[in-house]
Short mmCIF file of C-alpha atoms and ligand atoms in Angstrom, two decimals:
data_model
loop_
_atom_site.label_atom_id
_atom_site.label_comp_id
_atom_site.label_asym_id
_atom_site.label_seq_id
_atom_site.Cartn_x
_atom_site.Cartn_y
_atom_site.Cartn_z
CA MET B 1 11.12 17.01 -18.34
CA GLN B 2 9.54 13.96 -18.80
CA PRO B 3 12.40 11.68 -19.21
CA GLN B 4 9.78 8.38 -18.58
CA VAL B 5 7.97 9.25 -21.60
CA SER B 6 9.51 7.61 -24.54
CA ALA B 7 10.68 3.86 -22.68
CA LEU B 8 6.38 4.31 -21.59
CA GLU B 9 5.05 5.29 -25.36
CA LEU B 10 4.94 1.46 -25.99
CA ARG B 11 2.97 -0.21 -28.77
CA ALA B 12 0.52 -3.22 -28.74
CA LYS B 13 -0.24 -5.34 -31.22
CA THR B 14 -3.97 -6.07 -32.17
CA GLY B 15 -3.53 -7.31 -35.71
CA GLY B 16 -1.04 -5.48 -37.04
CA ALA B 17 -2.55 -2.00 -35.93
CA ALA B 18 -0.34 -0.71 -33.25
CA ILE B 19 -2.22 1.25 -30.28
CA ARG B 20 -0.47 2.60 -27.74
CA LYS B 21 -0.03 0.44 -24.49
CA ILE B 22 -1.60 2.13 -21.15
CA PRO B 23 1.01 1.34 -18.26
CA ILE B 24 -0.73 0.83 -15.01
CA ALA B 25 2.20 2.17 -13.52
CA ARG B 26 3.79 5.01 -13.88
CA VAL B 27 6.06 8.64 -11.95
CA GLU B 28 4.49 11.65 -12.65
CA LEU B 29 6.85 13.67 -12.30
CA ASP B 30 7.05 17.83 -13.58
CA ALA B 31 9.44 20.66 -13.33
CA ARG B 32 8.67 20.85 -10.08
CA GLU B 33 10.16 17.87 -8.34
CA PHE B 34 13.66 18.52 -10.69
CA ALA B 35 13.78 21.65 -9.47
CA ALA B 36 13.63 20.53 -5.09
CA VAL B 37 15.60 18.23 -5.92
CA ARG B 38 18.22 19.94 -7.55
CA LYS B 39 17.87 22.71 -5.18
CA VAL B 40 18.83 20.10 -2.98
CA LEU B 41 22.31 18.90 -4.66
CA GLU B 42 23.75 22.57 -5.57
CA SER B 43 23.09 23.05 -1.41
CA GLY B 44 25.79 19.55 -1.36
CA ARG B 45 23.68 18.18 1.90
CA LEU B 46 22.46 15.90 0.36
CA ARG B 47 21.42 13.16 3.70
CA ALA B 48 18.74 13.29 5.79
CA GLY B 49 18.62 17.05 7.29
CA ARG B 50 16.64 19.48 7.34
CA VAL B 51 15.15 19.58 3.47
CA THR B 52 13.86 15.31 5.58
CA GLN B 53 12.44 17.50 8.69
CA ALA B 54 10.13 19.66 6.46
CA PHE B 55 9.05 17.33 4.43
CA GLU B 56 8.82 15.30 8.27
CA ASN B 57 6.78 17.67 9.94
CA GLU B 58 4.30 18.81 6.66
CA PHE B 59 2.96 15.12 6.36
CA THR B 60 2.41 14.94 10.69
CA ARG B 61 -0.05 17.28 9.57
CA ALA B 62 -1.38 16.03 6.08
CA ALA B 63 -1.39 12.67 8.22
CA GLY B 64 -3.54 13.92 10.97
CA ALA B 65 -0.93 12.68 13.82
CA ARG B 66 1.28 14.38 16.05
CA HIS B 67 4.73 12.72 15.27
CA ALA B 68 6.27 11.58 12.45
CA VAL B 69 9.32 9.67 11.73
CA ALA B 70 10.79 8.95 7.41
CA VAL B 71 12.55 6.56 6.66
CA ASN B 72 14.26 4.59 3.63
CA SER B 73 10.81 2.51 2.75
CA GLY B 74 7.70 1.05 4.24
CA THR B 75 9.33 -2.26 4.84
CA SER B 76 11.70 0.15 6.94
CA ALA B 77 8.93 1.50 8.68
CA LEU B 78 6.96 -1.60 9.60
CA PHE B 79 10.15 -3.86 10.66
CA LEU B 80 10.73 -0.20 13.22
CA ALA B 81 7.27 -0.62 14.23
CA TYR B 82 7.75 -4.29 15.28
CA ARG B 83 10.67 -3.46 16.58
CA ALA B 84 10.07 -0.28 18.84
CA LEU B 85 6.12 -1.90 20.05
CA LEU B 86 6.98 -6.02 20.82
CA GLU B 87 9.95 -8.64 22.04
CA PRO B 88 10.99 -11.37 20.34
CA GLY B 89 8.02 -13.76 20.47
CA ASP B 90 5.30 -11.76 20.58
CA GLU B 91 2.32 -13.08 18.24
CA VAL B 92 1.51 -10.85 15.64
CA ILE B 93 -2.18 -11.54 13.66
CA VAL B 94 -1.53 -10.18 9.90
CA PRO B 95 -4.16 -10.23 7.45
CA ASP B 96 -3.03 -13.38 5.06
CA PHE B 97 -4.28 -11.79 1.69
CA THR B 98 -1.16 -8.81 1.82
CA PHE B 99 2.11 -7.71 0.22
CA ALA B 100 4.63 -10.07 1.84
CA ALA B 101 6.52 -7.26 3.81
CA THR B 102 3.55 -7.06 6.61
CA ALA B 103 3.92 -10.70 8.19
CA ALA B 104 8.39 -10.68 6.52
CA MET B 105 9.18 -7.92 8.59
CA VAL B 106 7.18 -9.29 12.25
CA VAL B 107 9.81 -12.64 11.15
CA ALA B 108 12.61 -10.44 11.04
CA ALA B 109 11.78 -8.34 14.09
CA GLY B 110 12.14 -11.87 15.89
CA CYS B 111 8.51 -12.20 16.88
CA LYS B 112 5.63 -14.68 15.58
CA PRO B 113 2.74 -13.67 11.77
CA VAL B 114 -0.52 -15.40 12.81
CA PHE B 115 -2.48 -15.66 9.77
CA ALA B 116 -6.21 -14.76 9.77
CA ASP B 117 -8.59 -14.31 7.02
CA VAL B 118 -10.06 -11.38 4.82
CA ASP B 119 -12.92 -10.07 4.58
CA PRO B 120 -14.56 -10.65 1.19
CA GLU B 121 -15.71 -7.22 0.52
CA THR B 122 -13.30 -4.79 2.13
CA CYS B 123 -10.78 -7.53 1.50
CA THR B 124 -9.48 -6.70 4.75
CA LEU B 125 -8.46 -7.48 7.66
CA ASP B 126 -11.73 -9.04 9.74
CA PRO B 127 -12.26 -8.85 13.46
CA HIS B 128 -14.07 -11.85 13.17
CA GLU B 129 -11.00 -14.09 12.12
CA VAL B 130 -8.65 -12.23 13.95
CA GLU B 131 -10.25 -12.97 17.32
CA ARG B 132 -10.03 -16.33 16.79
CA ARG B 133 -6.49 -16.95 16.26
CA LEU B 134 -5.98 -14.71 19.88
CA THR B 135 -2.92 -16.69 22.22
CA ARG B 136 -1.63 -16.19 25.35
CA ARG B 137 1.05 -14.85 23.12
CA THR B 138 -0.81 -12.14 20.81
CA ARG B 139 0.74 -8.47 22.08
CA ALA B 140 -0.11 -6.70 18.32
CA ILE B 141 -2.36 -7.03 14.97
CA ALA B 142 -1.27 -5.53 12.47
CA PRO B 143 -4.68 -4.25 9.64
CA VAL B 144 -3.57 -3.35 6.21
CA HIS B 145 -5.29 -1.14 4.55
CA LEU B 146 -5.58 -2.93 0.99
CA PHE B 147 -5.18 -1.18 -2.41
CA GLY B 148 -5.94 1.88 -0.31
CA GLY B 149 -9.39 0.41 0.85
CA PRO B 150 -9.92 1.15 4.88
CA ALA B 151 -9.50 -2.03 6.85
CA ASP B 152 -12.18 -1.40 10.09
CA VAL B 153 -11.09 1.10 11.62
CA ALA B 154 -13.58 1.56 14.57
CA ALA B 155 -14.50 -2.70 15.19
CA LEU B 156 -10.34 -3.44 14.96
CA ALA B 157 -9.40 -0.67 17.26
CA SER B 158 -12.34 -1.63 20.05
CA LEU B 159 -10.48 -5.48 19.96
CA ALA B 160 -7.61 -4.02 20.29
CA ARG B 161 -7.95 -2.29 23.66
CA ARG B 162 -10.49 -4.92 24.89
CA HIS B 163 -7.42 -7.48 24.68
CA GLY B 164 -4.72 -6.01 24.95
CA LEU B 165 -3.25 -5.35 21.74
CA ARG B 166 -0.38 -2.73 20.44
CA ILE B 167 -1.61 -2.54 16.66
CA ILE B 168 1.02 -1.80 13.38
CA TRP B 169 -1.56 -0.08 10.38
CA GLY B 170 0.14 -0.42 6.72
CA ALA B 171 -0.45 2.29 5.36
CA ALA B 172 1.03 2.23 2.10
CA GLN B 173 -1.36 2.03 -0.53
CA ALA B 174 -2.77 4.95 1.52
CA ASP B 175 -0.68 7.46 2.11
CA GLY B 176 -3.21 10.45 2.15
CA ALA B 177 -5.90 8.57 2.76
CA GLU B 178 -8.58 9.23 5.59
CA PHE B 179 -10.57 7.17 7.92
CA GLY B 180 -14.10 7.81 9.69
CA GLY B 181 -13.86 12.04 9.54
CA GLY B 182 -9.82 11.50 11.07
CA GLY B 183 -6.47 11.68 9.33
CA GLY B 184 -5.59 8.18 8.20
CA GLY B 185 -2.58 8.85 10.42
CA ALA B 186 -3.71 9.70 13.63
CA PHE B 187 -4.78 6.22 14.63
CA PRO B 188 -2.77 4.62 17.69
CA ASP B 189 -0.10 2.61 17.82
CA ILE B 190 1.51 3.47 14.97
CA VAL B 191 1.19 3.66 11.29
CA CYS B 192 3.16 2.76 8.64
CA TYR B 193 3.91 4.77 4.56
CA SER B 194 5.18 3.58 1.71
CA PHE B 195 6.67 5.83 -0.89
CA TYR B 196 7.77 3.23 -3.50
CA PRO B 197 6.90 4.56 -6.90
CA THR B 198 3.56 2.50 -7.35
CA LYS B 199 2.27 4.56 -4.33
CA ASN B 200 -0.31 7.45 -4.32
CA MET B 201 3.10 9.45 -3.45
CA THR B 202 6.50 8.91 -4.47
CA THR B 203 10.57 9.46 -3.32
CA GLY B 204 11.87 6.57 -5.21
CA GLU B 205 12.18 4.48 -2.47
CA GLY B 206 11.20 5.70 1.60
CA GLY B 207 8.34 5.94 4.39
CA MET B 208 7.16 7.21 6.68
CA LEU B 209 6.11 6.22 10.33
CA THR B 210 3.36 8.40 12.17
CA THR B 211 2.17 7.99 15.68
CA SER B 212 0.43 10.66 18.30
CA ASP B 213 3.01 9.40 20.97
CA ALA B 214 5.73 11.42 21.52
CA LYS B 215 7.57 8.75 23.48
CA LEU B 216 7.28 6.03 21.45
CA ALA B 217 8.11 8.62 17.95
CA ARG B 218 11.36 8.56 20.37
CA LYS B 219 12.00 5.60 20.82
CA LEU B 220 11.61 5.14 16.39
CA ARG B 221 13.73 7.34 15.71
CA LEU B 222 16.69 6.77 17.60
CA LEU B 223 16.17 3.41 16.03
CA SER B 224 16.41 4.34 12.50
CA SER B 225 19.52 6.14 13.27
CA HIS B 226 22.11 3.68 15.30
CA GLY B 227 20.48 4.23 18.20
CA GLU B 228 22.16 7.55 18.87
CA ALA B 229 21.27 9.62 21.46
CA SER B 230 23.97 12.26 21.07
CA ARG B 231 27.27 12.03 18.83
CA TYR B 232 28.74 8.30 19.38
CA SER B 233 26.40 7.92 22.41
CA HIS B 234 24.65 4.25 21.22
CA ILE B 235 21.50 3.99 23.69
CA LEU B 236 19.65 1.31 21.70
CA LEU B 237 20.47 -1.11 18.91
CA GLY B 238 19.65 0.83 15.91
CA TYR B 239 20.03 0.65 12.97
CA ASN B 240 20.51 3.17 9.53
CA PHE B 241 17.35 3.30 7.80
CA ARG B 242 16.91 7.38 7.17
CA LEU B 243 16.10 9.06 4.95
CA THR B 244 18.03 11.58 1.88
CA ASP B 245 17.08 15.31 1.85
CA ILE B 246 17.08 14.71 -2.04
CA ALA B 247 14.30 11.89 -1.85
CA ALA B 248 12.84 14.23 0.88
CA ALA B 249 12.89 17.25 -1.67
CA ILE B 250 10.66 14.95 -4.07
CA GLY B 251 8.41 14.12 -1.14
CA ARG B 252 7.18 17.72 -0.22
CA VAL B 253 6.49 18.52 -3.72
CA GLN B 254 3.96 15.24 -4.20
CA LEU B 255 3.39 15.73 -0.46
CA ARG B 256 1.61 19.24 -2.20
CA LYS B 257 -0.02 17.11 -5.27
CA LEU B 258 -1.35 14.55 -3.17
CA PRO B 259 -5.27 15.92 -2.56
CA ALA B 260 -5.55 17.07 -6.56
CA ALA B 261 -3.82 13.22 -7.63
CA LEU B 262 -6.46 11.02 -4.62
CA ARG B 263 -9.34 13.36 -6.16
CA ARG B 264 -8.88 12.34 -9.28
CA ARG B 265 -7.85 8.51 -8.12
CA ARG B 266 -11.67 8.87 -7.05
CA GLU B 267 -12.96 10.16 -9.73
CA ASN B 268 -11.40 8.01 -12.35
CA ALA B 269 -12.72 4.94 -9.81
CA ARG B 270 -15.57 6.06 -10.60
CA ILE B 271 -16.14 6.19 -13.91
CA LEU B 272 -14.07 2.37 -13.87
CA THR B 273 -17.13 1.70 -11.58
CA ARG B 274 -19.57 3.32 -13.84
CA GLY B 275 -18.55 1.38 -16.62
CA VAL B 276 -17.93 -1.63 -15.32
CA ALA B 277 -20.50 -2.80 -11.96
CA GLY B 278 -23.32 -5.17 -12.87
CA LEU B 279 -21.03 -7.15 -16.02
CA PRO B 280 -21.71 -11.18 -15.32
CA GLY B 281 -18.35 -11.93 -13.17
CA ILE B 282 -17.10 -8.85 -12.65
CA THR B 283 -17.07 -7.70 -9.06
CA THR B 284 -15.65 -3.67 -8.57
CA PRO B 285 -14.53 -3.27 -5.45
CA ARG B 286 -15.92 -1.52 -2.06
CA ALA B 287 -14.92 0.32 0.91
CA GLY B 288 -15.95 -0.18 4.25
CA SER B 289 -18.59 2.04 6.26
CA GLY B 290 -18.25 5.75 6.19
CA ALA B 291 -15.19 4.48 4.51
CA ASN B 292 -12.62 7.44 2.23
CA HIS B 293 -11.27 4.26 -0.37
CA ALA B 294 -7.84 5.96 -1.67
CA TYR B 295 -7.91 3.64 -4.71
CA CYS B 296 -3.35 2.68 -5.24
CA LEU B 297 -5.08 0.61 -6.66
CA TYR B 298 -8.48 -0.48 -8.66
CA THR B 299 -8.68 -4.03 -8.13
CA ILE B 300 -11.68 -6.11 -9.02
CA VAL B 301 -12.83 -9.63 -8.18
CA LEU B 302 -13.75 -12.17 -11.00
CA GLU B 303 -15.34 -15.27 -11.08
CA PRO B 304 -14.00 -16.85 -13.73
CA LYS B 305 -17.17 -19.19 -14.35
CA ALA B 306 -20.07 -16.34 -14.85
CA LEU B 307 -17.08 -14.88 -17.07
CA GLY B 308 -16.12 -17.24 -19.33
CA MET B 309 -12.99 -17.67 -19.25
CA ASN B 310 -9.87 -17.74 -16.38
CA ARG B 311 -7.93 -14.16 -15.10
CA ASP B 312 -5.26 -14.73 -17.07
CA GLN B 313 -7.43 -15.08 -20.62
CA PHE B 314 -9.42 -12.07 -18.94
CA GLN B 315 -5.42 -10.25 -18.56
CA ARG B 316 -4.58 -11.77 -22.02
CA ALA B 317 -7.61 -10.32 -24.03
CA LEU B 318 -7.21 -6.84 -21.95
CA LEU B 319 -3.58 -6.62 -22.98
CA ARG B 320 -4.31 -7.34 -26.42
CA GLN B 321 -6.32 -4.05 -26.22
CA GLY B 322 -3.34 -2.21 -24.69
CA VAL B 323 -4.52 -1.83 -21.42
CA GLU B 324 -2.63 -3.43 -19.27
CA THR B 325 -3.43 -4.91 -15.52
CA ALA B 326 -1.44 -6.16 -12.85
CA VAL B 327 -2.43 -9.28 -10.11
CA HIS B 328 -2.60 -8.62 -6.09
CA TYR B 329 -1.56 -10.22 -4.98
CA PRO B 330 -1.22 -14.00 -7.09
CA LEU B 331 -0.10 -15.83 -4.04
CA PRO B 332 -2.00 -15.37 -0.19
CA LEU B 333 0.85 -15.32 2.57
CA HIS B 334 0.61 -18.94 4.04
CA ARG B 335 1.26 -20.34 0.31
CA GLN B 336 4.49 -18.43 -0.28
CA PRO B 337 7.70 -20.58 0.72
CA ILE B 338 8.55 -18.25 3.11
CA PHE B 339 5.55 -18.65 5.90
CA ARG B 340 5.68 -23.05 4.51
CA GLY B 341 4.22 -24.59 7.78
CA TYR B 342 1.66 -21.32 8.52
CA GLY B 343 -1.81 -23.11 7.86
CA SER B 344 -2.72 -24.19 4.68
CA ASP B 345 -6.54 -23.49 2.05
CA ARG B 346 -8.85 -24.01 4.15
CA ASP B 347 -7.63 -22.01 7.36
CA PHE B 348 -7.85 -19.21 4.98
CA PRO B 349 -10.47 -19.39 1.75
CA VAL B 350 -12.00 -15.63 1.30
CA SER B 351 -7.93 -14.74 0.41
CA THR B 352 -6.78 -18.41 -1.86
CA ARG B 353 -9.38 -17.05 -3.59
CA LEU B 354 -8.69 -13.77 -3.83
CA ALA B 355 -5.40 -15.06 -5.20
CA GLU B 356 -6.48 -16.51 -7.61
CA CYS B 357 -9.09 -13.85 -8.77
CA VAL B 358 -8.19 -10.49 -8.19
CA VAL B 359 -6.84 -8.08 -10.88
CA SER B 360 -5.95 -4.47 -11.24
CA LEU B 361 -6.58 -2.26 -14.28
CA PRO B 362 -5.23 0.78 -14.14
CA VAL B 363 -6.37 4.05 -12.13
CA ARG B 364 -4.08 6.33 -11.92
CA PRO B 365 -4.41 10.43 -11.67
CA GLY B 366 -2.43 10.41 -15.02
CA LEU B 367 -5.14 8.49 -17.19
CA THR B 368 -6.75 10.95 -19.66
CA ARG B 369 -10.27 10.23 -19.97
CA PRO B 370 -10.56 8.89 -23.15
CA ASP B 371 -8.00 6.14 -21.29
CA LEU B 372 -10.59 5.73 -18.93
CA GLU B 373 -13.55 5.05 -21.90
CA ARG B 374 -10.58 2.80 -23.84
CA ILE B 375 -10.39 0.36 -20.53
CA VAL B 376 -14.31 0.44 -19.82
CA GLN B 377 -14.95 -0.16 -23.18
CA ALA B 378 -12.08 -3.20 -23.13
CA VAL B 379 -13.19 -4.83 -20.60
CA ARG B 380 -17.52 -4.67 -21.69
CA GLU B 381 -16.61 -5.98 -25.53
CA ILE B 382 -14.45 -8.73 -23.07
CA VAL B 383 -17.23 -9.68 -21.25
CA SER B 384 -20.33 -9.54 -24.34
CA THR B 385 -17.44 -11.61 -26.42
CA ARG B 386 -17.29 -14.54 -24.15
CA LYS B 387 -18.46 -18.04 -24.69
C1 PLP H 1 4.17 -1.40 -0.63
C2 PLP H 1 4.35 -2.16 0.19
C3 PLP H 1 4.71 -2.50 1.24
C4 PLP H 1 5.94 -1.72 1.99
O1 PLP H 1 6.90 -0.99 1.52
P1 PLP H 1 8.22 -0.48 0.43
O2 PLP H 1 8.39 0.99 0.88
O3 PLP H 1 8.06 -0.78 -0.94
O4 PLP H 1 9.20 -1.60 0.98
C5 PLP H 1 5.03 -3.19 2.28
N1 PLP H 1 3.63 -3.56 2.95
C6 PLP H 1 2.57 -2.84 2.00
C7 PLP H 1 0.50 -2.74 2.43
C8 PLP H 1 2.57 -1.99 0.49
O5 PLP H 1 1.73 -1.95 -0.14
#
């Protein structure tokens, strides 16, 4: 029951000897997901129905929220959150260092993204930088729990309260994470999750919005499904962003596995950190104070001078040892072609440097102890043989 295996038994060549490659991302499914999907297929009811509703209820509890609305992607979740809370022309402050959708959906909702630099240690939105970007038109902030590590929740929430701003939390990489002792989904106003295959849990494509505001939840639900209050009565200009029961069936199984998967991610991260922390030119991830990092990604920051090589060379050297890596993200948002004119490198020094120096190592739950030891050994070897 592991159709991915053959495709992923990739071989990397090192001096003629083939070694098994350790992929950075890999969907980990077992008979439980297969059976759940089969049941939906056999029922003949494929669209969003009872299974999606059950998934929403279970996710609500897991996230510590009051309401959850399932949608067909994390991007759809962000778009609906902005549509529900904002008016065209409103300004939304977003981190300059994150996945593009956080800002792109602000534009799609008719609003204006205003980029702010991130904290060099947590790589998340820097509250002081937010403060500097406030204008009379600022209506919301959109912090992202990047890599699964929490943004500065307390400082950002207090800032938003002082200035009367809405908060749309980007929790695409923080499915199941708990911040400050509570479920991550309980924070006002809206928390947006993703179930894309590289996240902490997956439904293939999918997303969720959580909120503790019943009126807001109703509005989000309407927007996600044609603004249809009752059959063929459309009271809001809506969309079709519904999940399917097929995807929800996978999601329910994945949600049950999530606590164990997160434990594995944290344990894997601990092993990686113990192995590579303190090496010259390498900074290991650090969560904010009182934080509970979900380690959706294990992203280290390189210092090319101390390391004696640039990121490209580091990645190629690891690949030669069979360790696949990835860059999240190679461009700060202000450098993206779609965001030309939103600022320059000088405005975002931290984000600009991170984009040049970050690299993610494999940390997913399915890694074995020998896999982890190989990753650590590979990094140590590369660092020790540097010029
Ligand atoms: C994955 C991701 C998204 C988008 O989610 P999709 O489900 O792929 O649409 C948005 N923001 C961040 C930070 C992400 O990691």
